[in-house]
PDB file of C-alpha atoms in Angstrom:
ATOM      1  CA  MET Q   1     -34.584 175.184 -26.329  1.00  0.00           C
ATOM      2  CA  HIS Q   2     -37.066 172.968 -24.446  1.00  0.00           C
ATOM      3  CA  GLY Q   3     -36.198 170.413 -21.562  1.00  0.00           C
ATOM      4  CA  VAL Q   4     -38.288 167.325 -20.518  1.00  0.00           C
ATOM      5  CA  SER Q   5     -40.857 167.575 -18.015  1.00  0.00           C
ATOM      6  CA  LEU Q   6     -40.697 165.872 -14.617  1.00  0.00           C
ATOM      7  CA  VAL Q   7     -43.249 163.305 -15.669  1.00  0.00           C
ATOM      8  CA  GLU Q   8     -41.121 162.339 -18.711  1.00  0.00           C
ATOM      9  CA  LEU Q   9     -38.134 162.189 -16.664  1.00  0.00           C
ATOM     10  CA  MET Q  10     -39.664 159.808 -14.191  1.00  0.00           C
ATOM     11  CA  ILE Q  11     -40.893 157.583 -17.016  1.00  0.00           C
ATOM     12  CA  ALA Q  12     -37.543 157.425 -18.614  1.00  0.00           C
ATOM     13  CA  MET Q  13     -35.804 156.491 -15.215  1.00  0.00           C
ATOM     14  CA  ALA Q  14     -38.401 153.825 -14.580  1.00  0.00           C
ATOM     15  CA  LEU Q  15     -37.887 152.337 -18.041  1.00  0.00           C
ATOM     16  CA  GLY Q  16     -34.075 152.450 -17.478  1.00  0.00           C
ATOM     17  CA  LEU Q  17     -34.439 150.750 -14.038  1.00  0.00           C
ATOM     18  CA  LEU Q  18     -36.573 148.071 -15.575  1.00  0.00           C
ATOM     19  CA  LEU Q  19     -34.032 147.406 -18.368  1.00  0.00           C
ATOM     20  CA  LEU Q  20     -31.323 147.267 -15.789  1.00  0.00           C
ATOM     21  CA  GLY Q  21     -33.339 144.774 -13.648  1.00  0.00           C
ATOM     22  CA  VAL Q  22     -33.977 142.549 -16.723  1.00  0.00           C
ATOM     23  CA  CYS Q  23     -30.196 142.691 -17.609  1.00  0.00           C
ATOM     24  CA  GLY Q  24     -29.225 141.958 -14.109  1.00  0.00           C
ATOM     25  CA  TYR Q  25     -31.633 139.001 -13.772  1.00  0.00           C
ATOM     26  CA  PHE Q  26     -30.212 137.429 -16.933  1.00  0.00           C
ATOM     27  CA  TYR Q  27     -26.736 138.146 -15.793  1.00  0.00           C
ATOM     28  CA  LEU Q  28     -27.368 136.408 -12.217  1.00  0.00           C
ATOM     29  CA  ALA Q  29     -29.122 133.567 -13.950  1.00  0.00           C
ATOM     30  CA  SER Q  30     -26.248 132.978 -16.358  1.00  0.00           C
ATOM     31  CA  LEU Q  31     -23.733 133.309 -13.472  1.00  0.00           C
ATOM     32  CA  SER Q  32     -25.585 130.677 -11.443  1.00  0.00           C
ATOM     33  CA  SER Q  33     -25.770 128.329 -14.302  1.00  0.00           C
ATOM     34  CA  THR Q  34     -22.101 128.846 -15.049  1.00  0.00           C
ATOM     35  CA  GLN Q  35     -21.254 128.116 -11.465  1.00  0.00           C
ATOM     36  CA  SER Q  36     -23.398 125.013 -11.393  1.00  0.00           C
ATOM     37  CA  THR Q  37     -21.807 123.721 -14.554  1.00  0.00           C
ATOM     38  CA  LEU Q  38     -18.274 124.261 -13.145  1.00  0.00           C
ATOM     39  CA  GLY Q  39     -19.271 122.615  -9.988  1.00  0.00           C
ATOM     40  CA  VAL Q  40     -20.497 119.594 -11.731  1.00  0.00           C
ATOM     41  CA  SER Q  41     -17.321 119.412 -13.885  1.00  0.00           C
ATOM     42  CA  ARG Q  42     -15.135 119.661 -10.777  1.00  0.00           C
ATOM     43  CA  VAL Q  43     -16.941 116.840  -9.106  1.00  0.00           C
ATOM     44  CA  GLN Q  44     -16.815 114.670 -12.296  1.00  0.00           C
ATOM     45  CA  GLU Q  45     -13.154 115.473 -12.728  1.00  0.00           C
ATOM     46  CA  SER Q  46     -12.251 114.860  -9.019  1.00  0.00           C
ATOM     47  CA  GLY Q  47     -14.192 111.518  -9.094  1.00  0.00           C
ATOM     48  CA  ARG Q  48     -12.445 110.288 -12.180  1.00  0.00           C
ATOM     49  CA  LEU Q  49      -8.923 111.251 -10.847  1.00  0.00           C
ATOM     50  CA  ALA Q  50      -9.532 109.564  -7.631  1.00  0.00           C
ATOM     51  CA  MET Q  51     -10.760 106.394  -9.477  1.00  0.00           C
ATOM     52  CA  GLU Q  52      -7.685 106.493 -11.744  1.00  0.00           C
ATOM     53  CA  LEU Q  53      -5.305 106.668  -8.761  1.00  0.00           C
ATOM     54  CA  ILE Q  54      -6.863 103.808  -6.937  1.00  0.00           C
ATOM     55  CA  GLY Q  55      -7.280 101.793 -10.085  1.00  0.00           C
ATOM     56  CA  ARG Q  56      -3.479 102.255 -10.861  1.00  0.00           C
ATOM     57  CA  ASP Q  57      -2.696 100.867  -7.411  1.00  0.00           C
ATOM     58  CA  ILE Q  58      -4.912  97.979  -7.703  1.00  0.00           C
ATOM     59  CA  ARG Q  59      -3.790  97.128 -11.052  1.00  0.00           C
ATOM     60  CA  GLY Q  60      -0.063  97.263  -9.950  1.00  0.00           C
ATOM     61  CA  ALA Q  61      -0.736  95.350  -6.668  1.00  0.00           C
ATOM     62  CA  GLY Q  62       1.877  92.525  -6.190  1.00  0.00           C
ATOM     63  CA  ASP Q  63       3.770  93.504  -9.343  1.00  0.00           C
ATOM     64  CA  LEU Q  64       7.388  92.304  -8.963  1.00  0.00           C
ATOM     65  CA  LEU Q  65       8.760  94.318 -12.069  1.00  0.00           C
ATOM     66  CA  CYS Q  66       9.902  90.971 -13.614  1.00  0.00           C
ATOM     67  CA  ASP Q  67       8.313  87.543 -13.523  1.00  0.00           C
ATOM     68  CA  ASN Q  68       5.458  87.186 -11.025  1.00  0.00           C
ATOM     69  CA  ARG Q  69       5.540  83.494 -11.165  1.00  0.00           C
ATOM     70  CA  HIS Q  70       8.628  83.275  -8.944  1.00  0.00           C
ATOM     71  CA  PRO Q  71       8.390  83.546  -5.222  1.00  0.00           C
ATOM     72  CA  LEU Q  72       9.651  86.642  -3.552  1.00  0.00           C
ATOM     73  CA  ALA Q  73      12.732  86.118  -1.349  1.00  0.00           C
ATOM     74  CA  ASN Q  74      12.553  88.574   1.643  1.00  0.00           C
ATOM     75  CA  LEU Q  75      16.187  88.875   2.869  1.00  0.00           C
ATOM     76  CA  LEU Q  76      15.476  91.743   5.509  1.00  0.00           C
ATOM     77  CA  ALA Q  77      16.669  90.943   9.045  1.00  0.00           C
ATOM     78  CA  GLU Q  78      13.241  92.131  10.291  1.00  0.00           C
ATOM     79  CA  ARG Q  79      11.364  90.053   7.640  1.00  0.00           C
ATOM     80  CA  ASP Q  80       9.222  88.414  10.369  1.00  0.00           C
ATOM     81  CA  ARG Q  81       7.848  91.917  11.471  1.00  0.00           C
ATOM     82  CA  PRO Q  82       4.118  91.981  10.791  1.00  0.00           C
ATOM     83  CA  PHE Q  83       4.655  94.829   8.334  1.00  0.00           C
ATOM     84  CA  TRP Q  84       7.114  92.951   6.115  1.00  0.00           C
ATOM     85  CA  ALA Q  85       5.237  89.611   6.608  1.00  0.00           C
ATOM     86  CA  THR Q  86       2.529  90.859   4.389  1.00  0.00           C
ATOM     87  CA  LEU Q  87       4.857  91.540   1.406  1.00  0.00           C
ATOM     88  CA  GLY Q  88       3.892  88.348  -0.432  1.00  0.00           C
ATOM     89  CA  GLU Q  89       0.254  89.326  -0.236  1.00  0.00           C
ATOM     90  CA  PRO Q  90      -0.603  91.556  -3.150  1.00  0.00           C
ATOM     91  CA  LEU Q  91      -3.649  93.139  -1.341  1.00  0.00           C
ATOM     92  CA  ARG Q  92      -6.083  92.695   1.561  1.00  0.00           C
ATOM     93  CA  GLY Q  93      -9.289  94.438   2.491  1.00  0.00           C
ATOM     94  CA  ALA Q  94     -10.695  95.409   5.801  1.00  0.00           C
ATOM     95  CA  ALA Q  95     -14.545  95.219   6.174  1.00  0.00           C
ATOM     96  CA  SER Q  96     -16.735  98.128   7.229  1.00  0.00           C
ATOM     97  CA  GLY Q  97     -18.650  97.967  10.380  1.00  0.00           C
ATOM     98  CA  GLY Q  98     -17.221  95.323  12.691  1.00  0.00           C
ATOM     99  CA  GLY Q  99     -14.196  94.516  10.443  1.00  0.00           C
ATOM    100  CA  GLY Q 100     -10.692  94.984  11.815  1.00  0.00           C
ATOM    101  CA  SER Q 101      -8.154  97.485  10.836  1.00  0.00           C
ATOM    102  CA  PHE Q 102      -4.437  97.066   9.542  1.00  0.00           C
ATOM    103  CA  GLU Q 103      -1.646  96.726  12.092  1.00  0.00           C
ATOM    104  CA  ASP Q 104       2.020  97.740  12.138  1.00  0.00           C
ATOM    105  CA  PRO Q 105       1.683 100.599  11.807  1.00  0.00           C
ATOM    106  CA  LEU Q 106      -1.888 100.709  13.150  1.00  0.00           C
ATOM    107  CA  LEU Q 107      -4.566 102.403  10.956  1.00  0.00           C
ATOM    108  CA  ALA Q 108      -6.542 103.739  13.764  1.00  0.00           C
ATOM    109  CA  ARG Q 109     -10.458 103.900  13.612  1.00  0.00           C
ATOM    110  CA  GLY Q 110     -12.244 106.890  14.764  1.00  0.00           C
ATOM    111  CA  SER Q 111     -13.621 110.247  13.822  1.00  0.00           C
ATOM    112  CA  GLU Q 112     -10.404 112.299  14.183  1.00  0.00           C
ATOM    113  CA  ALA Q 113      -8.661 113.631  11.184  1.00  0.00           C
ATOM    114  CA  GLY Q 114      -6.654 110.955   9.309  1.00  0.00           C
ATOM    115  CA  GLN Q 115      -8.453 107.959  11.094  1.00  0.00           C
ATOM    116  CA  ARG Q 116     -10.582 105.499   9.289  1.00  0.00           C
ATOM    117  CA  LEU Q 117     -14.308 105.871   9.788  1.00  0.00           C
ATOM    118  CA  PRO Q 118     -15.663 102.755  11.603  1.00  0.00           C
ATOM    119  CA  ASP Q 119     -18.373 102.200   9.069  1.00  0.00           C
ATOM    120  CA  SER Q 120     -16.284 102.200   5.948  1.00  0.00           C
ATOM    121  CA  PRO Q 121     -13.959  99.556   4.346  1.00  0.00           C
ATOM    122  CA  ALA Q 122     -10.280  99.920   3.797  1.00  0.00           C
ATOM    123  CA  LEU Q 123      -7.809  98.437   1.295  1.00  0.00           C
ATOM    124  CA  ARG Q 124      -4.084  97.784   1.774  1.00  0.00           C
ATOM    125  CA  LEU Q 125      -1.866  96.770  -1.101  1.00  0.00           C
ATOM    126  CA  TRP Q 126       1.838  96.500  -2.125  1.00  0.00           C
ATOM    127  CA  THR Q 127       3.345  98.267  -5.123  1.00  0.00           C
ATOM    128  CA  VAL Q 128       6.862  98.831  -6.477  1.00  0.00           C
ATOM    129  CA  LEU Q 129       8.198 102.158  -7.696  1.00  0.00           C
ATOM    130  CA  PRO Q 130      10.575 101.294 -10.622  1.00  0.00           C
ATOM    131  CA  LEU Q 131      14.055 102.957 -10.441  1.00  0.00           C
ATOM    132  CA  SER Q 132      16.053 104.316 -13.323  1.00  0.00           C
ATOM    133  CA  LEU Q 133      18.949 102.046 -12.509  1.00  0.00           C
ATOM    134  CA  GLY Q 134      20.540  99.035 -14.060  1.00  0.00           C
ATOM    135  CA  ALA Q 135      23.236  96.523 -13.378  1.00  0.00           C
ATOM    136  CA  THR Q 136      26.390  96.980 -15.446  1.00  0.00           C
ATOM    137  CA  ALA Q 137      28.019  93.503 -14.921  1.00  0.00           C
ATOM    138  CA  GLN Q 138      27.351  90.090 -13.361  1.00  0.00           C
ATOM    139  CA  VAL Q 139      29.482  89.460 -10.224  1.00  0.00           C
ATOM    140  CA  ALA Q 140      29.648  86.850  -7.494  1.00  0.00           C
ATOM    141  CA  SER Q 141      26.492  86.370  -5.615  1.00  0.00           C
ATOM    142  CA  SER Q 142      28.135  87.724  -2.303  1.00  0.00           C
ATOM    143  CA  GLN Q 143      29.657  90.919  -3.975  1.00  0.00           C
ATOM    144  CA  PRO Q 144      27.854  94.366  -4.384  1.00  0.00           C
ATOM    145  CA  ILE Q 145      25.951  94.699  -7.631  1.00  0.00           C
ATOM    146  CA  PRO Q 146      27.584  97.260  -9.886  1.00  0.00           C
ATOM    147  CA  VAL Q 147      25.046  99.685 -11.227  1.00  0.00           C
ATOM    148  CA  ALA Q 148      24.567 102.841 -13.197  1.00  0.00           C
ATOM    149  CA  GLY Q 149      21.646 105.230 -13.304  1.00  0.00           C
ATOM    150  CA  SER Q 150      20.121 108.411 -11.877  1.00  0.00           C
ATOM    151  CA  GLN Q 151      18.105 106.882  -9.012  1.00  0.00           C
ATOM    152  CA  ALA Q 152      20.405 105.079  -6.777  1.00  0.00           C
ATOM    153  CA  PRO Q 153      18.710 104.217  -3.378  1.00  0.00           C
ATOM    154  CA  ALA Q 154      19.944 105.517  -0.053  1.00  0.00           C
ATOM    155  CA  VAL Q 155      21.863 103.353   2.368  1.00  0.00           C
ATOM    156  CA  GLY Q 156      19.399 101.684   4.656  1.00  0.00           C
ATOM    157  CA  ALA Q 157      16.517 101.655   2.101  1.00  0.00           C
ATOM    158  CA  PRO Q 158      14.617  98.557   1.207  1.00  0.00           C
ATOM    159  CA  LEU Q 159      15.185  97.615  -2.399  1.00  0.00           C
ATOM    160  CA  LEU Q 160      13.610  94.983  -4.805  1.00  0.00           C
ATOM    161  CA  VAL Q 161      15.920  93.374  -7.304  1.00  0.00           C
ATOM    162  CA  CYS Q 162      14.771  90.880  -9.768  1.00  0.00           C
ATOM    163  CA  ASP Q 163      15.424  89.246 -13.130  1.00  0.00           C
ATOM    164  CA  PHE Q 164      13.521  86.444 -14.718  1.00  0.00           C
ATOM    165  CA  THR Q 165      14.820  83.810 -12.389  1.00  0.00           C
ATOM    166  CA  MET Q 166      14.663  85.356  -9.028  1.00  0.00           C
ATOM    167  CA  ALA Q 167      13.171  88.347  -7.056  1.00  0.00           C
ATOM    168  CA  ALA Q 168      14.521  89.492  -3.780  1.00  0.00           C
ATOM    169  CA  VAL Q 169      13.936  92.294  -1.228  1.00  0.00           C
ATOM    170  CA  LEU Q 170      17.111  93.425   0.582  1.00  0.00           C
ATOM    171  CA  ARG Q 171      18.384  96.234   2.681  1.00  0.00           C
ATOM    172  CA  VAL Q 172      20.834  98.578   0.998  1.00  0.00           C
ATOM    173  CA  THR Q 173      24.171  98.610   2.769  1.00  0.00           C
ATOM    174  CA  ALA Q 174      26.224 100.494   0.194  1.00  0.00           C
ATOM    175  CA  THR Q 175      25.235 102.720  -2.556  1.00  0.00           C
ATOM    176  CA  GLY Q 176      26.744 104.703  -5.404  1.00  0.00           C
ATOM    177  CA  GLY Q 177      28.422 102.843  -8.216  1.00  0.00           C
ATOM    178  CA  SER Q 178      27.379  99.407  -6.616  1.00  0.00           C
ATOM    179  CA  ILE Q 179      24.495  98.204  -4.326  1.00  0.00           C
ATOM    180  CA  GLY Q 180      25.656  96.469  -1.337  1.00  0.00           C
ATOM    181  CA  HIS Q 181      23.532  93.844   0.459  1.00  0.00           C
ATOM    182  CA  ALA Q 182      25.706  92.661   3.308  1.00  0.00           C
ATOM    183  CA  ALA Q 183      24.692  91.019   6.702  1.00  0.00           C
ATOM    184  CA  PRO Q 184      23.519  91.688   9.387  1.00  0.00           C
ATOM    185  CA  ALA Q 185      21.087  94.082   7.772  1.00  0.00           C
ATOM    186  CA  ASN Q 186      20.121  91.143   5.585  1.00  0.00           C
ATOM    187  CA  CYS Q 187      19.898  87.640   6.777  1.00  0.00           C
ATOM    188  CA  THR Q 188      22.557  86.644   4.280  1.00  0.00           C
ATOM    189  CA  GLY Q 189      25.058  88.513   2.164  1.00  0.00           C
ATOM    190  CA  TYR Q 190      24.286  86.415  -1.083  1.00  0.00           C
ATOM    191  CA  PHE Q 191      21.304  85.377  -2.968  1.00  0.00           C
ATOM    192  CA  ALA Q 192      20.491  81.614  -2.655  1.00  0.00           C
ATOM    193  CA  ILE Q 193      18.408  79.585  -4.982  1.00  0.00           C
ATOM    194  CA  GLY Q 194      15.624  77.771  -3.015  1.00  0.00           C
ATOM    195  CA  ALA Q 195      15.887  78.473   0.627  1.00  0.00           C
ATOM    196  CA  VAL Q 196      15.641  82.160   1.354  1.00  0.00           C
ATOM    197  CA  CYS Q 197      17.953  82.346   4.314  1.00  0.00           C
ATOM    198  CA  PRO Q 198      19.789  79.125   4.501  1.00  0.00           C
ATOM    199  CA  THR Q 199      21.754  78.346   7.793  1.00  0.00           C
ATOM    200  CA  GLU Q 200      24.905  77.180   5.810  1.00  0.00           C
ATOM    201  CA  THR Q 201      26.324  78.859   2.785  1.00  0.00           C
ATOM    202  CA  PRO Q 202      25.308  76.958  -0.308  1.00  0.00           C
ATOM    203  CA  ALA Q 203      27.570  75.740  -3.118  1.00  0.00           C
ATOM    204  CA  GLU Q 204      28.401  78.439  -5.615  1.00  0.00           C
ATOM    205  CA  ALA Q 205      26.093  76.717  -8.115  1.00  0.00           C
ATOM    206  CA  ALA Q 206      23.069  77.397  -5.799  1.00  0.00           C
ATOM    207  CA  GLN Q 207      23.967  80.948  -5.441  1.00  0.00           C
ATOM    208  CA  HIS Q 208      22.140  83.428  -7.797  1.00  0.00           C
ATOM    209  CA  ARG Q 209      23.898  86.306  -9.615  1.00  0.00           C
ATOM    210  CA  PHE Q 210      22.026  89.268 -10.759  1.00  0.00           C
ATOM    211  CA  GLY Q 211      23.323  90.527 -14.174  1.00  0.00           C
ATOM    212  CA  VAL Q 212      22.445  93.149 -16.723  1.00  0.00           C
ATOM    213  CA  ASP Q 213      18.965  91.997 -17.072  1.00  0.00           C
ATOM    214  CA  ALA Q 214      18.055  92.835 -13.488  1.00  0.00           C
ATOM    215  CA  ALA Q 215      15.532  95.506 -12.551  1.00  0.00           C
ATOM    216  CA  PHE Q 216      15.440  97.515  -9.417  1.00  0.00           C
ATOM    217  CA  GLY Q 217      12.484  99.205  -7.476  1.00  0.00           C
ATOM    218  CA  LEU Q 218      11.467 100.451  -4.210  1.00  0.00           C
ATOM    219  CA  PRO Q 219       8.643  98.457  -2.468  1.00  0.00           C
ATOM    220  CA  ARG Q 220       5.757 100.552  -1.081  1.00  0.00           C
ATOM    221  CA  GLN Q 221       2.786  99.700   0.951  1.00  0.00           C
ATOM    222  CA  VAL Q 222      -0.284 101.786   0.039  1.00  0.00           C
ATOM    223  CA  ARG Q 223      -3.579 102.087   2.074  1.00  0.00           C
ATOM    224  CA  TRP Q 224      -6.935 103.509   0.833  1.00  0.00           C
ATOM    225  CA  PHE Q 225      -9.655 104.382   3.382  1.00  0.00           C
ATOM    226  CA  VAL Q 226     -12.352 107.091   4.224  1.00  0.00           C
ATOM    227  CA  GLY Q 227     -11.729 109.455   7.101  1.00  0.00           C
ATOM    228  CA  ASN Q 228     -12.452 112.933   8.212  1.00  0.00           C
ATOM    229  CA  ASP Q 229     -10.249 115.598   6.972  1.00  0.00           C
ATOM    230  CA  GLU Q 230      -9.090 118.682   9.040  1.00  0.00           C
ATOM    231  CA  ARG Q 231     -12.516 120.347   8.410  1.00  0.00           C
ATOM    232  CA  GLY Q 232     -14.468 117.197   9.558  1.00  0.00           C
ATOM    233  CA  VAL Q 233     -15.608 116.351   6.025  1.00  0.00           C
ATOM    234  CA  PRO Q 234     -15.471 112.561   5.125  1.00  0.00           C
ATOM    235  CA  SER Q 235     -12.668 112.316   2.521  1.00  0.00           C
ATOM    236  CA  LEU Q 236     -10.949 109.632   0.559  1.00  0.00           C
ATOM    237  CA  TYR Q 237      -7.314 109.015   1.835  1.00  0.00           C
ATOM    238  CA  ARG Q 238      -4.321 107.534   0.319  1.00  0.00           C
ATOM    239  CA  GLN Q 239      -1.344 106.721   2.440  1.00  0.00           C
ATOM    240  CA  GLU Q 240       1.918 105.530   1.229  1.00  0.00           C
ATOM    241  CA  LEU Q 241       4.147 103.637   3.749  1.00  0.00           C
ATOM    242  CA  VAL Q 242       7.858 103.131   3.330  1.00  0.00           C
ATOM    243  CA  ASP Q 243       9.749 100.641   5.728  1.00  0.00           C
ATOM    244  CA  GLY Q 244       6.811 100.523   8.074  1.00  0.00           C
ATOM    245  CA  GLN Q 245       6.396 104.310   8.498  1.00  0.00           C
ATOM    246  CA  VAL Q 246       3.825 106.614   6.789  1.00  0.00           C
ATOM    247  CA  ALA Q 247       5.905 108.489   4.286  1.00  0.00           C
ATOM    248  CA  SER Q 248       3.391 110.577   2.517  1.00  0.00           C
ATOM    249  CA  GLY Q 249      -0.426 110.823   1.795  1.00  0.00           C
ATOM    250  CA  GLY Q 250      -3.478 112.499   2.906  1.00  0.00           C
ATOM    251  CA  PRO Q 251      -7.014 113.114   1.517  1.00  0.00           C
ATOM    252  CA  VAL Q 252      -7.318 113.099  -2.229  1.00  0.00           C
ATOM    253  CA  LEU Q 253     -11.060 113.620  -2.430  1.00  0.00           C
ATOM    254  CA  ALA Q 254     -13.556 115.352  -0.197  1.00  0.00           C
ATOM    255  CA  ALA Q 255     -17.162 114.888   0.388  1.00  0.00           C
ATOM    256  CA  VAL Q 256     -17.306 111.086  -0.030  1.00  0.00           C
ATOM    257  CA  SER Q 257     -20.503 109.885   1.393  1.00  0.00           C
ATOM    258  CA  ARG Q 258     -20.193 106.267   0.320  1.00  0.00           C
ATOM    259  CA  PHE Q 259     -17.314 103.912  -0.387  1.00  0.00           C
ATOM    260  CA  SER Q 260     -17.450 100.206  -0.978  1.00  0.00           C
ATOM    261  CA  LEU Q 261     -14.994  97.655  -2.132  1.00  0.00           C
ATOM    262  CA  ARG Q 262     -15.857  94.056  -3.418  1.00  0.00           C
ATOM    263  CA  TYR Q 263     -13.406  91.357  -4.473  1.00  0.00           C
ATOM    264  CA  LEU Q 264     -13.481  88.572  -7.134  1.00  0.00           C
ATOM    265  CA  LEU Q 265     -11.651  85.398  -6.171  1.00  0.00           C
ATOM    266  CA  ASP Q 266     -10.365  82.784  -8.465  1.00  0.00           C
ATOM    267  CA  GLY Q 267     -13.059  80.400  -9.710  1.00  0.00           C
ATOM    268  CA  GLN Q 268     -15.884  82.498  -8.078  1.00  0.00           C
ATOM    269  CA  PRO Q 269     -18.694  83.884 -10.183  1.00  0.00           C
ATOM    270  CA  ASP Q 270     -19.634  86.804  -7.826  1.00  0.00           C
ATOM    271  CA  TYR Q 271     -17.926  89.556  -6.153  1.00  0.00           C
ATOM    272  CA  VAL Q 272     -17.848  89.489  -2.354  1.00  0.00           C
ATOM    273  CA  THR Q 273     -16.983  91.877   0.439  1.00  0.00           C
ATOM    274  CA  ALA Q 274     -13.935  91.588   2.708  1.00  0.00           C
ATOM    275  CA  ASP Q 275     -15.568  89.764   5.578  1.00  0.00           C
ATOM    276  CA  GLN Q 276     -16.482  87.072   3.082  1.00  0.00           C
ATOM    277  CA  VAL Q 277     -12.901  86.486   2.049  1.00  0.00           C
ATOM    278  CA  ALA Q 278     -10.789  84.020   4.322  1.00  0.00           C
ATOM    279  CA  ASP Q 279      -7.281  84.856   5.416  1.00  0.00           C
ATOM    280  CA  ASN Q 280      -5.721  82.430   3.105  1.00  0.00           C
ATOM    281  CA  GLN Q 281      -7.658  83.679   0.007  1.00  0.00           C
ATOM    282  CA  TRP Q 282      -6.347  87.162  -0.427  1.00  0.00           C
ATOM    283  CA  GLY Q 283      -3.734  86.007  -2.628  1.00  0.00           C
ATOM    284  CA  GLN Q 284      -6.469  84.728  -5.008  1.00  0.00           C
ATOM    285  CA  VAL Q 285      -8.085  88.025  -5.648  1.00  0.00           C
ATOM    286  CA  ARG Q 286      -8.263  88.828  -9.334  1.00  0.00           C
ATOM    287  CA  ALA Q 287     -10.201  91.935  -9.369  1.00  0.00           C
ATOM    288  CA  VAL Q 288     -11.645  94.674  -7.285  1.00  0.00           C
ATOM    289  CA  ASP Q 289     -14.952  96.480  -7.819  1.00  0.00           C
ATOM    290  CA  VAL Q 290     -14.815 100.166  -6.327  1.00  0.00           C
ATOM    291  CA  LEU Q 291     -17.852 102.124  -5.747  1.00  0.00           C
ATOM    292  CA  MET Q 292     -17.715 105.728  -4.556  1.00  0.00           C
ATOM    293  CA  GLN Q 293     -20.368 108.400  -4.184  1.00  0.00           C
ATOM    294  CA  LEU Q 294     -19.683 112.140  -3.789  1.00  0.00           C
ATOM    295  CA  ASP Q 295     -22.107 114.576  -2.269  1.00  0.00           C
ATOM    296  CA  ALA Q 296     -20.724 118.176  -3.023  1.00  0.00           C
ATOM    297  CA  PRO Q 297     -22.343 120.888  -0.883  1.00  0.00           C
ATOM    298  CA  ALA Q 298     -24.769 123.389  -2.631  1.00  0.00           C
ATOM    299  CA  ILE Q 299     -23.120 126.399  -4.408  1.00  0.00           C
ATOM    300  CA  ALA Q 300     -26.046 128.634  -3.536  1.00  0.00           C
ATOM    301  CA  SER Q 301     -28.849 128.362  -0.896  1.00  0.00           C
ATOM    302  CA  LYS Q 302     -31.431 127.390  -3.466  1.00  0.00           C
ATOM    303  CA  ASP Q 303     -29.326 124.521  -4.865  1.00  0.00           C
ATOM    304  CA  ASP Q 304     -29.747 120.999  -3.746  1.00  0.00           C
ATOM    305  CA  GLY Q 305     -25.974 120.274  -4.142  1.00  0.00           C
ATOM    306  CA  ILE Q 306     -24.188 117.805  -6.567  1.00  0.00           C
ATOM    307  CA  SER Q 307     -24.222 113.945  -5.913  1.00  0.00           C
ATOM    308  CA  ARG Q 308     -22.401 111.613  -8.271  1.00  0.00           C
ATOM    309  CA  VAL Q 309     -21.722 107.813  -8.103  1.00  0.00           C
ATOM    310  CA  PHE Q 310     -18.548 106.430  -9.658  1.00  0.00           C
ATOM    311  CA  GLN Q 311     -18.103 102.678 -10.105  1.00  0.00           C
ATOM    312  CA  GLN Q 312     -15.399 100.713 -11.823  1.00  0.00           C
ATOM    313  CA  THR Q 313     -13.766  97.196 -11.849  1.00  0.00           C
ATOM    314  CA  PHE Q 314      -9.949  96.917 -11.725  1.00  0.00           C
ATOM    315  CA  SER Q 315      -8.043  93.772 -12.549  1.00  0.00           C
ATOM    316  CA  VAL Q 316      -4.979  92.792 -10.547  1.00  0.00           C
ATOM    317  CA  ARG Q 317      -2.454  92.477 -13.283  1.00  0.00           C
ATOM    318  CA  SER Q 318      -0.166  90.169 -11.252  1.00  0.00           C
ATOM    319  CA  ARG Q 319      -3.020  87.658 -11.140  1.00  0.00           C
ATOM    320  CA  LEU Q 320      -3.618  87.608 -14.808  1.00  0.00           C
ATOM    321  CA  GLN Q 321      -2.548  84.431 -16.511  1.00  0.00           C
TER     322      GLN Q 321
END
């Protein structure tokens, strides 16, 4: 039996190493391409999800569950507080740069985590979370509303009650099989047609009774803005406020390098920025144009990173005729 010579062995090893190198090159190239593709997919999906979330809030801004043509009666004892005073305003924007921020509670401006970056705009709007709850009978206006369902609100919670005649926000004073709405948590213990909080008890004919056609929901204020996250990365934030306190929220999208909001007013042909909208015009906003740019970091040192721009226009449904 004859073996291989040293020269033959070295040639075979060299060819094997060359083959391994070629295979390794193609494997690494395929891995890098796969990572880049996944990175682009993640950025695209994250951007689409963020746009869907902000679009859902904008479309539902000012929605009263029933008939938006009726004014909203705010019966809360603290209805004059700045937080609740904005309830009848579906949305309001804050301009970038020198534009002010939102008060009560204050949306602070700065570079700390959770603060609004001074050079970016912000958006505040009101939405209503529908409850799986229904009235079971029609009782006197001053009596608790008998209800049935799986989502009875807690005592002390603000509640929106509406039908196709009236919409009211009240403080829940009793819960369970019926929803109480007594004073002094509310300015009155009944629902008056016309004046929201009359000084004298109106005649029974001027008192409204909510019946089986009533709908129930929890009013929420939502704020959108760009601020640094815990890592110092500019991120798109969504905050949900309940009864004047931040109840939930945080960054929903990181690496946001650009964020702009423009508004279309009734009878106007062009979209404008927040600083071009007068204080008494925010109730006339029919649509909001949202533009957002993401600059994801490079996956490998040789990559340039991923940059994508998302832009979409959302109509405010409560303003549609």
